[in-house]
JSON list of C-alpha atoms in Angstrom, two decimals:
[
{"chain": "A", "resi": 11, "resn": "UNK", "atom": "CA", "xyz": [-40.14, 20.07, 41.39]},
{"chain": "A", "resi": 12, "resn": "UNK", "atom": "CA", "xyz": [-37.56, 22.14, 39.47]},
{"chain": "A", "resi": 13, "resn": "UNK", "atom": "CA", "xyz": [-34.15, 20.98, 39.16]},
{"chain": "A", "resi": 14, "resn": "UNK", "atom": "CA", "xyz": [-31.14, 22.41, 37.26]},
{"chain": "A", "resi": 15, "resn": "UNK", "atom": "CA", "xyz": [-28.15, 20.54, 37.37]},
{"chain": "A", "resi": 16, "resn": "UNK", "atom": "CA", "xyz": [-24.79, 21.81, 36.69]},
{"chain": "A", "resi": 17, "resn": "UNK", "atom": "CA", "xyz": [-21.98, 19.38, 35.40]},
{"chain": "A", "resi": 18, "resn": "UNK", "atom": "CA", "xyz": [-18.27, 20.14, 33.46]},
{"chain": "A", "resi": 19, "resn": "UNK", "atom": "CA", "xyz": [-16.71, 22.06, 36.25]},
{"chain": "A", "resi": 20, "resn": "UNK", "atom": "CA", "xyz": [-13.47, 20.62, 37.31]},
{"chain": "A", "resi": 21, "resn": "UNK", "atom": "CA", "xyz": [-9.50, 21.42, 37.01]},
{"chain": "A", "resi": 22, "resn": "UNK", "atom": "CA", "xyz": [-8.25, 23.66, 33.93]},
{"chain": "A", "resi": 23, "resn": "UNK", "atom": "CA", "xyz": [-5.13, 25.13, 32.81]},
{"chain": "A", "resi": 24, "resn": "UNK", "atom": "CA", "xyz": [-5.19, 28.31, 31.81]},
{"chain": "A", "resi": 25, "resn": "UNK", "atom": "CA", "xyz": [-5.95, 29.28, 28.05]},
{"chain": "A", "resi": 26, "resn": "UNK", "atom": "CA", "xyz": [-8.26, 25.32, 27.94]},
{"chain": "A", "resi": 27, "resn": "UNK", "atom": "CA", "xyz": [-12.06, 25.98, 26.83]},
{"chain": "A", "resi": 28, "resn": "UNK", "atom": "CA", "xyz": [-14.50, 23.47, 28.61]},
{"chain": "A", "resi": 29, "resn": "UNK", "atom": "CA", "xyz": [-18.40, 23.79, 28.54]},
{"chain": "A", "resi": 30, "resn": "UNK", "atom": "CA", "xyz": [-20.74, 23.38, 31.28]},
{"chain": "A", "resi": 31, "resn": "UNK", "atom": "CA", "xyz": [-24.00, 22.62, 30.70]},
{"chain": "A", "resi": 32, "resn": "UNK", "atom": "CA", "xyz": [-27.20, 22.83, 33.30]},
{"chain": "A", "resi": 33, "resn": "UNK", "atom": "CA", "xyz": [-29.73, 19.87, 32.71]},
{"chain": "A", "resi": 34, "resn": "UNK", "atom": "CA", "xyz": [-33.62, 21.22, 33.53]},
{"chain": "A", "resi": 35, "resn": "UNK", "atom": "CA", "xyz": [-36.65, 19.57, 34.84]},
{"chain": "A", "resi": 36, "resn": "UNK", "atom": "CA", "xyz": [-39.70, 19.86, 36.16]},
{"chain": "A", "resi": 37, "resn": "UNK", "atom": "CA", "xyz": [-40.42, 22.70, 34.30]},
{"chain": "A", "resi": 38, "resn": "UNK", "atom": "CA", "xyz": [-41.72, 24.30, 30.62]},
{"chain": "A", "resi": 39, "resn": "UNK", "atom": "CA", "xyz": [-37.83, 25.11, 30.08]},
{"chain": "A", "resi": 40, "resn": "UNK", "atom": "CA", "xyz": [-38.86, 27.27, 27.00]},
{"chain": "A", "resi": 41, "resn": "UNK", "atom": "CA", "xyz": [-40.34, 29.57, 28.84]},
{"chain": "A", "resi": 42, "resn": "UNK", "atom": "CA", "xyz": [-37.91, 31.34, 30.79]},
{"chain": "A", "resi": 43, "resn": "UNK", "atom": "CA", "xyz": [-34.82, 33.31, 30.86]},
{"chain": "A", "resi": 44, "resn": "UNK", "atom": "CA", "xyz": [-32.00, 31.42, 31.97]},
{"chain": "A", "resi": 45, "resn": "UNK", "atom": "CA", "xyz": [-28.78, 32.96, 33.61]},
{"chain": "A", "resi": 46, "resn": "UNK", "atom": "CA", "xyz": [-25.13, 31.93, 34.09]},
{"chain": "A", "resi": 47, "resn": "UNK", "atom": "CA", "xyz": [-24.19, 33.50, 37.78]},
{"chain": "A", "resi": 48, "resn": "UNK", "atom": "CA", "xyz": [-20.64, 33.23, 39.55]},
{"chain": "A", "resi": 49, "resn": "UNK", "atom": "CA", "xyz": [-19.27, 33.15, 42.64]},
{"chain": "A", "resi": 50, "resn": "UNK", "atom": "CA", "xyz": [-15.26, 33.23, 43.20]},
{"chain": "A", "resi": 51, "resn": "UNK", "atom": "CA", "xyz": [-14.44, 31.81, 46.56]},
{"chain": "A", "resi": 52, "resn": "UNK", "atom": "CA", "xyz": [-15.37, 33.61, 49.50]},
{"chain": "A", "resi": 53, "resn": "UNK", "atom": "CA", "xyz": [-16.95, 36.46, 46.95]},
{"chain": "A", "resi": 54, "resn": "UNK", "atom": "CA", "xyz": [-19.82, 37.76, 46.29]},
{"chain": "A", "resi": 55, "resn": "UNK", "atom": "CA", "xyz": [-22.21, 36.94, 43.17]},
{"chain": "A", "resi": 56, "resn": "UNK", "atom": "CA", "xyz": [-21.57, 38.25, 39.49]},
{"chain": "A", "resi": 57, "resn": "UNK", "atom": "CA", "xyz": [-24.01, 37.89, 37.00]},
{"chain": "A", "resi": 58, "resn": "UNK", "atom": "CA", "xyz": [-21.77, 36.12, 33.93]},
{"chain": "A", "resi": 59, "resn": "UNK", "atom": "CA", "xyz": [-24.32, 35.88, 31.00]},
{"chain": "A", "resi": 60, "resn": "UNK", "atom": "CA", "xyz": [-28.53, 35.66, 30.56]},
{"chain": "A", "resi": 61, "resn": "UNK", "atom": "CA", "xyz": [-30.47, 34.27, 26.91]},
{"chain": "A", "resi": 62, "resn": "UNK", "atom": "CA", "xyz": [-33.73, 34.52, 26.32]},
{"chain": "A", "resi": 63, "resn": "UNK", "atom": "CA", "xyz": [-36.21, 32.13, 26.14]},
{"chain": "A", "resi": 64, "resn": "UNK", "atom": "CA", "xyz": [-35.91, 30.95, 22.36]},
{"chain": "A", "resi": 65, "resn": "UNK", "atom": "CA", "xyz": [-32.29, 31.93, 22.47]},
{"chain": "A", "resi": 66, "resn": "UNK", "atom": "CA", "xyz": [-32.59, 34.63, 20.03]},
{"chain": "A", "resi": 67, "resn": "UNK", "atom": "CA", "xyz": [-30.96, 37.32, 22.53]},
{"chain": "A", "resi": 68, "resn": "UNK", "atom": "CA", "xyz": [-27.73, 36.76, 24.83]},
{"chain": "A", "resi": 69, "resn": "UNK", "atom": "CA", "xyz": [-26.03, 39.66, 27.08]},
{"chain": "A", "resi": 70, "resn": "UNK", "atom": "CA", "xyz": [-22.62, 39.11, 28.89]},
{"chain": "A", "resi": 71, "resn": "UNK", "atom": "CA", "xyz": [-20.57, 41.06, 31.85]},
{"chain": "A", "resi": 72, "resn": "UNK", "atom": "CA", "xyz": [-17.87, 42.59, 30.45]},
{"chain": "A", "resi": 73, "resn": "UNK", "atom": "CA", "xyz": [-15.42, 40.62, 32.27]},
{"chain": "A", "resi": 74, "resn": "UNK", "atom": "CA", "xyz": [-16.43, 37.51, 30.16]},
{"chain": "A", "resi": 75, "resn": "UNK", "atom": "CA", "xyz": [-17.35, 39.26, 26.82]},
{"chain": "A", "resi": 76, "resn": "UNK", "atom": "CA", "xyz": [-15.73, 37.74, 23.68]},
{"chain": "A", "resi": 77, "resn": "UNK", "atom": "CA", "xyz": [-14.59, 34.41, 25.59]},
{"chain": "A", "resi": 78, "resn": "UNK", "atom": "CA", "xyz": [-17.92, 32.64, 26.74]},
{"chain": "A", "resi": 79, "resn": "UNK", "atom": "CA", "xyz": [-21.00, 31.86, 24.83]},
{"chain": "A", "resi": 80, "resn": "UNK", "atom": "CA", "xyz": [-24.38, 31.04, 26.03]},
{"chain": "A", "resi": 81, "resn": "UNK", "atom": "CA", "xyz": [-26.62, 28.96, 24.51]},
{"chain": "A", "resi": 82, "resn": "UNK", "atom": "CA", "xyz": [-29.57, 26.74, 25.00]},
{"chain": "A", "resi": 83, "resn": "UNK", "atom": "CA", "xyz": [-31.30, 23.70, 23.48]},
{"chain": "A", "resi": 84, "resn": "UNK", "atom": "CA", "xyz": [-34.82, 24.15, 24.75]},
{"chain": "A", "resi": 85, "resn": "UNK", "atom": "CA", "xyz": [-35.49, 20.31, 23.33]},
{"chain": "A", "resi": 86, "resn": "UNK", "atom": "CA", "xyz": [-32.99, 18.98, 25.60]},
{"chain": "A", "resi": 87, "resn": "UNK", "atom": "CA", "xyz": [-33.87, 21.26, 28.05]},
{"chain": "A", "resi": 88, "resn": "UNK", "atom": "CA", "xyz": [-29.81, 21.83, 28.69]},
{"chain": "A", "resi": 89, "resn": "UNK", "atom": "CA", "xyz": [-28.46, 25.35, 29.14]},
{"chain": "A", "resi": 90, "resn": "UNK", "atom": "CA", "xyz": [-25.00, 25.78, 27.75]},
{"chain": "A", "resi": 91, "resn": "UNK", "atom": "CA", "xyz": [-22.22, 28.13, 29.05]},
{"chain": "A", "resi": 92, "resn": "UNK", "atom": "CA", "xyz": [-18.87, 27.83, 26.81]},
{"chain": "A", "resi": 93, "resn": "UNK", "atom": "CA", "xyz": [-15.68, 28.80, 27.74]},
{"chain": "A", "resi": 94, "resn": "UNK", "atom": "CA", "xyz": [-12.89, 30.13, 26.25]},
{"chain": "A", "resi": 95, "resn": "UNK", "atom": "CA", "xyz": [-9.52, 31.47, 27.03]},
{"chain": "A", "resi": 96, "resn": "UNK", "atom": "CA", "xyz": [-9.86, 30.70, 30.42]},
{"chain": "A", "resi": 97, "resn": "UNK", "atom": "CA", "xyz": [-8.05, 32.96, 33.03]},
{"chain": "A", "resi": 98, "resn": "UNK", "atom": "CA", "xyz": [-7.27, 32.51, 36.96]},
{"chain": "A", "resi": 99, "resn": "UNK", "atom": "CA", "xyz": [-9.97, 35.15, 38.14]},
{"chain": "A", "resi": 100, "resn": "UNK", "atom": "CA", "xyz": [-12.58, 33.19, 36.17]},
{"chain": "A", "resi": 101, "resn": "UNK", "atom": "CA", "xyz": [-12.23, 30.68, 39.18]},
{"chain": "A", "resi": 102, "resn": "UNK", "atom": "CA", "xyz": [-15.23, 30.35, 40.61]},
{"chain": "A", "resi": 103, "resn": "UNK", "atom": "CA", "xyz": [-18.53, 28.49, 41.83]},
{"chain": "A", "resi": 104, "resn": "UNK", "atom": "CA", "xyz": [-20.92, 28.70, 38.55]},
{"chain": "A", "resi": 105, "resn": "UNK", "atom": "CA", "xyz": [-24.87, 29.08, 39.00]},
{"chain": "A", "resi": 106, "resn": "UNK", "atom": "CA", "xyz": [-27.07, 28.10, 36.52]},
{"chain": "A", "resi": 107, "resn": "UNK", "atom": "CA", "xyz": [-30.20, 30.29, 37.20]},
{"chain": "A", "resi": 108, "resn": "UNK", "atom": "CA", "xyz": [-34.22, 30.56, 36.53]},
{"chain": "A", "resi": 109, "resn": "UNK", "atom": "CA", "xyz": [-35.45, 33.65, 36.29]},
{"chain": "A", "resi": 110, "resn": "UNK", "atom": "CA", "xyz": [-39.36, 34.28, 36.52]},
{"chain": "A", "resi": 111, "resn": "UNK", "atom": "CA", "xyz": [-40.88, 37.16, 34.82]},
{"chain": "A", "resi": 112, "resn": "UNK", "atom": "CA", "xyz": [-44.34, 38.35, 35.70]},
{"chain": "A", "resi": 113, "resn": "UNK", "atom": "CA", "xyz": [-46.24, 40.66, 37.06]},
{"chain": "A", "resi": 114, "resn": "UNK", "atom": "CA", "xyz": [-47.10, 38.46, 40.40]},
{"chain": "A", "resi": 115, "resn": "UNK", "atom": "CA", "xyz": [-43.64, 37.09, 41.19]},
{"chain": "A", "resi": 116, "resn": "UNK", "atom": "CA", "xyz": [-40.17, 38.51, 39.85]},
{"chain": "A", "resi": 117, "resn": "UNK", "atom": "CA", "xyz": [-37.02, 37.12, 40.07]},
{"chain": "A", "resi": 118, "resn": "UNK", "atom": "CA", "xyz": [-33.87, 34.37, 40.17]},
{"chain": "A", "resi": 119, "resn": "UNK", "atom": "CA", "xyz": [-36.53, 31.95, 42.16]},
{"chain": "A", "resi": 120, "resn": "UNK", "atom": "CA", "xyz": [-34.04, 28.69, 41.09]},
{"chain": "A", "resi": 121, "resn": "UNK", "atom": "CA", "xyz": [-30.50, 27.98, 41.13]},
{"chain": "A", "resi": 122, "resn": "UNK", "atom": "CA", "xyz": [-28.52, 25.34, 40.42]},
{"chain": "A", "resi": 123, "resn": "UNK", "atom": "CA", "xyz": [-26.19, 23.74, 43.43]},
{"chain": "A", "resi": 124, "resn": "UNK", "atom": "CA", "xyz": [-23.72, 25.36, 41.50]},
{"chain": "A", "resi": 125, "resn": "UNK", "atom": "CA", "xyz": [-20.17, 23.57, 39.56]},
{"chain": "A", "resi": 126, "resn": "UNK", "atom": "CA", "xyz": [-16.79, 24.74, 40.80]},
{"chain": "A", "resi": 127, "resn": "UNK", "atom": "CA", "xyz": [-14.21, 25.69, 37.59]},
{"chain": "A", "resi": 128, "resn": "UNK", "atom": "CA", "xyz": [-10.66, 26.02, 38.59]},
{"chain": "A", "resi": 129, "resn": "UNK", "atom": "CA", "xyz": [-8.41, 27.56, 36.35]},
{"chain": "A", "resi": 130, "resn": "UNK", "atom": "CA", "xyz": [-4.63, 26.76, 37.71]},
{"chain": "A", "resi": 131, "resn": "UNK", "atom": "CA", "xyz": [-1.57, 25.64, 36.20]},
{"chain": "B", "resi": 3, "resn": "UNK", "atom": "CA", "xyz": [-24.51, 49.37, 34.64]},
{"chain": "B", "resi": 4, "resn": "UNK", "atom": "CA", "xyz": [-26.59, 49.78, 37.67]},
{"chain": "B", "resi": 5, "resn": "UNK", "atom": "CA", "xyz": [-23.97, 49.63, 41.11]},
{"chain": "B", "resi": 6, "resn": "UNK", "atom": "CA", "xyz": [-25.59, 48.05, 43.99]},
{"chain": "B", "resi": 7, "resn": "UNK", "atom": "CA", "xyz": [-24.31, 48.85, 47.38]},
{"chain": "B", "resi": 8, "resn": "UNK", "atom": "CA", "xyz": [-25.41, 47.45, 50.76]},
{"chain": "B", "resi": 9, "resn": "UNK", "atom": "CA", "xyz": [-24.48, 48.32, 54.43]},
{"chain": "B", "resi": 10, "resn": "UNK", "atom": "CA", "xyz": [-22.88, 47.09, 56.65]},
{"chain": "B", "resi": 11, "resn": "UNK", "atom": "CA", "xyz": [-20.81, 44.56, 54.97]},
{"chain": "B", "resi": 12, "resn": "UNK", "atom": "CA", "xyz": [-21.02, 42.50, 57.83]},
{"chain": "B", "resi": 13, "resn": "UNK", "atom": "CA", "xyz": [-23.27, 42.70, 60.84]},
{"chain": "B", "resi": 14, "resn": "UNK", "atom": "CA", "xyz": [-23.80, 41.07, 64.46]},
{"chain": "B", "resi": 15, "resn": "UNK", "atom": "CA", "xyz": [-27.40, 40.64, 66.05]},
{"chain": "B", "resi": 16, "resn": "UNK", "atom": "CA", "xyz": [-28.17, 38.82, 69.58]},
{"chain": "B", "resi": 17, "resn": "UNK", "atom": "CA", "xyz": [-31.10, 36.31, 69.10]},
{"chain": "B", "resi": 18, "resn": "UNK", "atom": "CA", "xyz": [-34.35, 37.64, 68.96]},
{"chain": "B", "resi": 19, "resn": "UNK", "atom": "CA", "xyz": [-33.26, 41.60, 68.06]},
{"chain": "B", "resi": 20, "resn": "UNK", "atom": "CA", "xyz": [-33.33, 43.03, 64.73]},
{"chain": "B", "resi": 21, "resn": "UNK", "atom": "CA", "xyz": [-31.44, 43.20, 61.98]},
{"chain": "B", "resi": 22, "resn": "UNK", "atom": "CA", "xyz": [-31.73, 45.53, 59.80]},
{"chain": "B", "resi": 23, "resn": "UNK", "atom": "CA", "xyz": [-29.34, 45.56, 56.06]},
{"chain": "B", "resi": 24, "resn": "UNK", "atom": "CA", "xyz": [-29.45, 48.53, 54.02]},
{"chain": "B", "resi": 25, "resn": "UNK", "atom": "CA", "xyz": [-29.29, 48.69, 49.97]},
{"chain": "B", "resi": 26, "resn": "UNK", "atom": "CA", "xyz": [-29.03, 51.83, 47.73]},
{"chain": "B", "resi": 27, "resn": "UNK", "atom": "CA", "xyz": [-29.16, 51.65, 43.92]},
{"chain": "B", "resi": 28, "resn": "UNK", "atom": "CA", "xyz": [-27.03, 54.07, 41.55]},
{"chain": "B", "resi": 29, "resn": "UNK", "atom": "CA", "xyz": [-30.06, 54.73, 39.99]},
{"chain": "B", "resi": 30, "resn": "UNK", "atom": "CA", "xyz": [-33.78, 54.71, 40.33]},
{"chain": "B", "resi": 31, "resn": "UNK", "atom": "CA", "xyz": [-35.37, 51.20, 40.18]},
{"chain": "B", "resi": 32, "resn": "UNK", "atom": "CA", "xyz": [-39.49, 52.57, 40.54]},
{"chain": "B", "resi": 33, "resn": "UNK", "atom": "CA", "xyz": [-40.78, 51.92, 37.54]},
{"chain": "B", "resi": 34, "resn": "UNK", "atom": "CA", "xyz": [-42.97, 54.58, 37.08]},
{"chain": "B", "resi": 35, "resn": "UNK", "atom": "CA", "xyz": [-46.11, 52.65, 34.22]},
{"chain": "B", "resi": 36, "resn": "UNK", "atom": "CA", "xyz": [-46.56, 49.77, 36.95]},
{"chain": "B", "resi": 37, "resn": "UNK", "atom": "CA", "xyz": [-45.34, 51.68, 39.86]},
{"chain": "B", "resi": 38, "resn": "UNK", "atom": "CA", "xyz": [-42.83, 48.58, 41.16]},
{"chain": "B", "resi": 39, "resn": "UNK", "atom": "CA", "xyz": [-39.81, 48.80, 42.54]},
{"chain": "B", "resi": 40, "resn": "UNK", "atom": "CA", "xyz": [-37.53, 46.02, 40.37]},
{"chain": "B", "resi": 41, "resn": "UNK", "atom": "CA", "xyz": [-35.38, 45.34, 43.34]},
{"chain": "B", "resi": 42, "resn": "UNK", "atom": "CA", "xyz": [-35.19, 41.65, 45.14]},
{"chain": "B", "resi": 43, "resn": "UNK", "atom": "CA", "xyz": [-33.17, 40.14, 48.17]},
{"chain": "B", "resi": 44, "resn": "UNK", "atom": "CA", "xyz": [-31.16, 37.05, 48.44]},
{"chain": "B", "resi": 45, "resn": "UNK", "atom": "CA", "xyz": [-29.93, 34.56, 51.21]},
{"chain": "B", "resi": 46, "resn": "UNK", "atom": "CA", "xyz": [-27.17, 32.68, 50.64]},
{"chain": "B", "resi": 47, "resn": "UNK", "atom": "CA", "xyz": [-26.26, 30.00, 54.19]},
{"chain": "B", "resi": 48, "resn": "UNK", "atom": "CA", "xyz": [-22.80, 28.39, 53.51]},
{"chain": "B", "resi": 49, "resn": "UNK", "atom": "CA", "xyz": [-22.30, 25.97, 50.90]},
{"chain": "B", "resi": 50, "resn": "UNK", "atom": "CA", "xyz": [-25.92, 26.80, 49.66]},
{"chain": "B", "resi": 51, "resn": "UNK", "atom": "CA", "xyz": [-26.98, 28.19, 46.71]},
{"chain": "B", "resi": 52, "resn": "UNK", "atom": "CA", "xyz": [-28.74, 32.03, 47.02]},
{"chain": "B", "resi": 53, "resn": "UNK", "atom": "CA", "xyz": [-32.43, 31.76, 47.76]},
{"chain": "B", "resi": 54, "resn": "UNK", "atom": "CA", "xyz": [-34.90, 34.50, 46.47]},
{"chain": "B", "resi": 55, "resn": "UNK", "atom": "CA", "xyz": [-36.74, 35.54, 49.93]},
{"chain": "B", "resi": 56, "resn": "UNK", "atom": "CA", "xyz": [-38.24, 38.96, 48.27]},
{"chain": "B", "resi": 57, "resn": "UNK", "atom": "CA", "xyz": [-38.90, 40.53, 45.25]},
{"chain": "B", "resi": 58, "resn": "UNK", "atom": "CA", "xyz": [-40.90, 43.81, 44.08]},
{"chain": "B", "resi": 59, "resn": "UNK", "atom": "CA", "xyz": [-38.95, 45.75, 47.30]},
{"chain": "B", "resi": 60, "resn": "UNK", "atom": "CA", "xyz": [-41.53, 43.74, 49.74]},
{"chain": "B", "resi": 61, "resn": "UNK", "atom": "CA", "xyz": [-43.59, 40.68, 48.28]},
{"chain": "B", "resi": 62, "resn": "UNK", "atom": "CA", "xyz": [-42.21, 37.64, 50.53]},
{"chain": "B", "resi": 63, "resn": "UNK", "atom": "CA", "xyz": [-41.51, 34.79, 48.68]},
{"chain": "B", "resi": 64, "resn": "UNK", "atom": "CA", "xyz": [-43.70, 31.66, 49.35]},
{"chain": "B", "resi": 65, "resn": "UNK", "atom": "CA", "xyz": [-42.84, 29.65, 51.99]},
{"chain": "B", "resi": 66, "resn": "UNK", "atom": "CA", "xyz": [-40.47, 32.66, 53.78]},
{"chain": "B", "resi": 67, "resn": "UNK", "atom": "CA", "xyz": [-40.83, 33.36, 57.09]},
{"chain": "B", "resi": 68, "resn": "UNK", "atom": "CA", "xyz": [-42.89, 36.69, 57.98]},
{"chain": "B", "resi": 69, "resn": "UNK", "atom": "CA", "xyz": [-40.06, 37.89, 59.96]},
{"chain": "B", "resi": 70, "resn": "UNK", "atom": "CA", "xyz": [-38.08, 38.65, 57.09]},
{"chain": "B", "resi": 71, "resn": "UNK", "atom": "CA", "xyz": [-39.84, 42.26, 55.23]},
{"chain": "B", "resi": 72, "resn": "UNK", "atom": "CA", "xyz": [-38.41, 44.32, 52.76]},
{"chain": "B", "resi": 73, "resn": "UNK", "atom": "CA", "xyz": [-39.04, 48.05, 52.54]},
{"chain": "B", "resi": 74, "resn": "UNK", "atom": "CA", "xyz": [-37.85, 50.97, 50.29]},
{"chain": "B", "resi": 75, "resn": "UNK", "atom": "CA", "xyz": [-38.39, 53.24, 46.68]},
{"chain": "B", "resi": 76, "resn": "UNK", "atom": "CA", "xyz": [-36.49, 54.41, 44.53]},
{"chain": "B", "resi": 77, "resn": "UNK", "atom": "CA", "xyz": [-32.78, 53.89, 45.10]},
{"chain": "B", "resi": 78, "resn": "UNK", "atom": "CA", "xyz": [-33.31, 53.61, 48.90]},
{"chain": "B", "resi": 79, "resn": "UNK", "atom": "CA", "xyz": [-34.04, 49.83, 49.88]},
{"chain": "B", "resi": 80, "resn": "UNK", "atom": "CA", "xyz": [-33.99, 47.44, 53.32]},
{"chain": "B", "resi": 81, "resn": "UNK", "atom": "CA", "xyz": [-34.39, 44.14, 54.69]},
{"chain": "B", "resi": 82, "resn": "UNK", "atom": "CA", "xyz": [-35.59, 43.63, 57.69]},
{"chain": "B", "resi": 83, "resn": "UNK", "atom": "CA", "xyz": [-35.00, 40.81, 59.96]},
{"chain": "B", "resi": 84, "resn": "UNK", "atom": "CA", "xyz": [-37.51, 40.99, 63.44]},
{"chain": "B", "resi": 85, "resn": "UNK", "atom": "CA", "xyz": [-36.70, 38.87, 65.45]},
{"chain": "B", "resi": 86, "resn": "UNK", "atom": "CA", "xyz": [-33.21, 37.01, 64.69]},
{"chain": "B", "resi": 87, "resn": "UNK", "atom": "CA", "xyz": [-33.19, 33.23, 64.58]},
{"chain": "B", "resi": 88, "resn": "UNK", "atom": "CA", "xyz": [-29.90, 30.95, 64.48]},
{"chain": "B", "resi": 89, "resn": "UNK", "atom": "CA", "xyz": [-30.99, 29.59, 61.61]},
{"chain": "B", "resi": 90, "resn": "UNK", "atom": "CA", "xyz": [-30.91, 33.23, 59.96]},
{"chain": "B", "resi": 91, "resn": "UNK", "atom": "CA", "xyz": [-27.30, 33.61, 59.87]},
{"chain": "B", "resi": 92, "resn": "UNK", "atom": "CA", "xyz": [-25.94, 34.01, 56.28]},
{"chain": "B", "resi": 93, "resn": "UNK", "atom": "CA", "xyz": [-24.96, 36.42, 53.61]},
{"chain": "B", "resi": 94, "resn": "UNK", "atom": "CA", "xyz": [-27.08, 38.51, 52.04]},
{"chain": "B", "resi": 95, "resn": "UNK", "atom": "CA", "xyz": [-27.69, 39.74, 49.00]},
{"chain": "B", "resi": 96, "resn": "UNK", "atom": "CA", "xyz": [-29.68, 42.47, 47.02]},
{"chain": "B", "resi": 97, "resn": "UNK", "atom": "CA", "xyz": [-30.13, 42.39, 43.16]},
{"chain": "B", "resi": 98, "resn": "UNK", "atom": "CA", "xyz": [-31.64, 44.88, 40.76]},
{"chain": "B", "resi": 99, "resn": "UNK", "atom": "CA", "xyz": [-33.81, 43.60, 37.61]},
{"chain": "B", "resi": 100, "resn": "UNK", "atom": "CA", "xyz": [-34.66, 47.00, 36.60]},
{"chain": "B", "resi": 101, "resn": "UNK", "atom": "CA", "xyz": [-32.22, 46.68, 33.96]},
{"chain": "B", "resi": 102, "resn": "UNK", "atom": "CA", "xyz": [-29.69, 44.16, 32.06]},
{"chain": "B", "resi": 103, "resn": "UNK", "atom": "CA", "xyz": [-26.92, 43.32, 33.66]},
{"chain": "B", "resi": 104, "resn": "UNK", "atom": "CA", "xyz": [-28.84, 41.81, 37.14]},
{"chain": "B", "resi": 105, "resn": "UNK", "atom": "CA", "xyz": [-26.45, 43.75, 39.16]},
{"chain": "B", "resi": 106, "resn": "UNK", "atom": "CA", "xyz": [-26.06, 42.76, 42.74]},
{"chain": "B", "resi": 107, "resn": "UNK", "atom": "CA", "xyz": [-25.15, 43.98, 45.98]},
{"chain": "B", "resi": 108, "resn": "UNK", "atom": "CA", "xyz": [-21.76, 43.15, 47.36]},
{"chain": "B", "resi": 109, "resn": "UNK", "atom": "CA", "xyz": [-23.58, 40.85, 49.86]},
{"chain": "B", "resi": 110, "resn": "UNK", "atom": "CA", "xyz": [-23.80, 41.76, 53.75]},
{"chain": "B", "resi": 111, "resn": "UNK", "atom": "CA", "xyz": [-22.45, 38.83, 56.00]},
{"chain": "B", "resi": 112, "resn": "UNK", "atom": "CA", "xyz": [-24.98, 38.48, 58.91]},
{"chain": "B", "resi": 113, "resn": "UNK", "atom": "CA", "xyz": [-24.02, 36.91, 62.59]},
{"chain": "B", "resi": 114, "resn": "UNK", "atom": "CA", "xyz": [-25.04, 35.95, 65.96]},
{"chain": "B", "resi": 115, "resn": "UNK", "atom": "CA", "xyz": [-23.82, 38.37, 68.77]}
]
């Protein structure tokens, strides 16, 4: 069964840098795209940050560009999302995503149950 | 960046009518060498994480029920709920892969009349 499980959410003041990580299992973690997606309360979904499979290639929303870093150790099978400079809209529920790439299924088929970061003073 | 835009936000469907959520895409997401639309739907219950019900405009995901169908080309996409079940209330959500970013609809928040 795959599992990703989010942990280092919690309580930060503005301008602190904490890291969440997503723990994997159950599948060949090496082989897919993984995703950081957010949800501020009572939003919508924003897609925060995606690296490849190897972790050669990262892409980030603009919103989060130059303050979080994405990262990966495929033999811990951990996903990394560090943050920097935190702000109050950065509040929000973060996803750790799967994405599946193929021809016979497509998509974000495995999410996380999500870690809530609160940025407040 | 590829804009995502559903109607209605938020909708209201008696048990066992349709529902019926619409989805248009800034930009074309038929990719013309494989001819597949790169457009997939999400539901999200509260407290939940999102759940992939379809991807490719209309392949169900396994295990989803066959009242749920998606439809659509292009930049012109719906989901299509048959028959509405309680358990069927939620937000949804539609997401484009065509491209990076993953860009998703603003969600539309579906009720029971």
């Amino acid at each position: 069964e795959v599992q990703l499980v989010e942990s280092g959410g919690g309580l930060v003041q503005p301008g602190e840098s904490p890291r969440l990580s997503c723990a994997a299992s159950g599948f060949t973690f090496s082989n897919y795209w993984m995703y950081w997606v957010r949800q501020a309360p009572g939003k919508g979904l924003l897609w925060v940050s995606r690296i490849n499979s190897d972790g050669s290639s990262t892409s980030y929303a603009d919103s989060v560009k130059g303050r979080f870093t994405i990262s990966r150790d495929n033999a811990k099978n951990t996903l990394y999302l560090q943050m920097n400079s935190l702000r109050a809209e950065d509040t929000a529920v973060y996803y750790c995503v799967r994405e599946v790439t193929a021809l016979a299924r497509f998509g974000f088929d495995s999410w996380g149950q999500g870690t809530l970061v609160t940025v407040s003073s | 960046d590829i804009v995502m835009t559903q109607s209605p936000d938020s909708l209201a469907v008696s048990l066992g009518e349709r529902a019926t959520i619409n989805c248009k895409s800034s930009q074309s997401l038929l990719y013309s060498s494989n001819n597949k639309n790169y457009l997939a739907w999400y539901q999200q219950k509260p407290g939940q994480p999102p759940k992939l019900l379809i991807y490719w405009a209309s392949t169900r995901e396994s295990g989803v029920p066959d009242r749920f169908s998606g439809s659509g080309s292009g930049t012109d996409f719906t989901l299509t709920i048959s028959s509405l079940q309680a358990e069927d209330v939620a937000v949804y959500y539609c997401q484009q892969y065509y491209n990076i970013p993953r860009t998703f609809g603003q969600g539309t928040n579906l009720e029971i009349k």
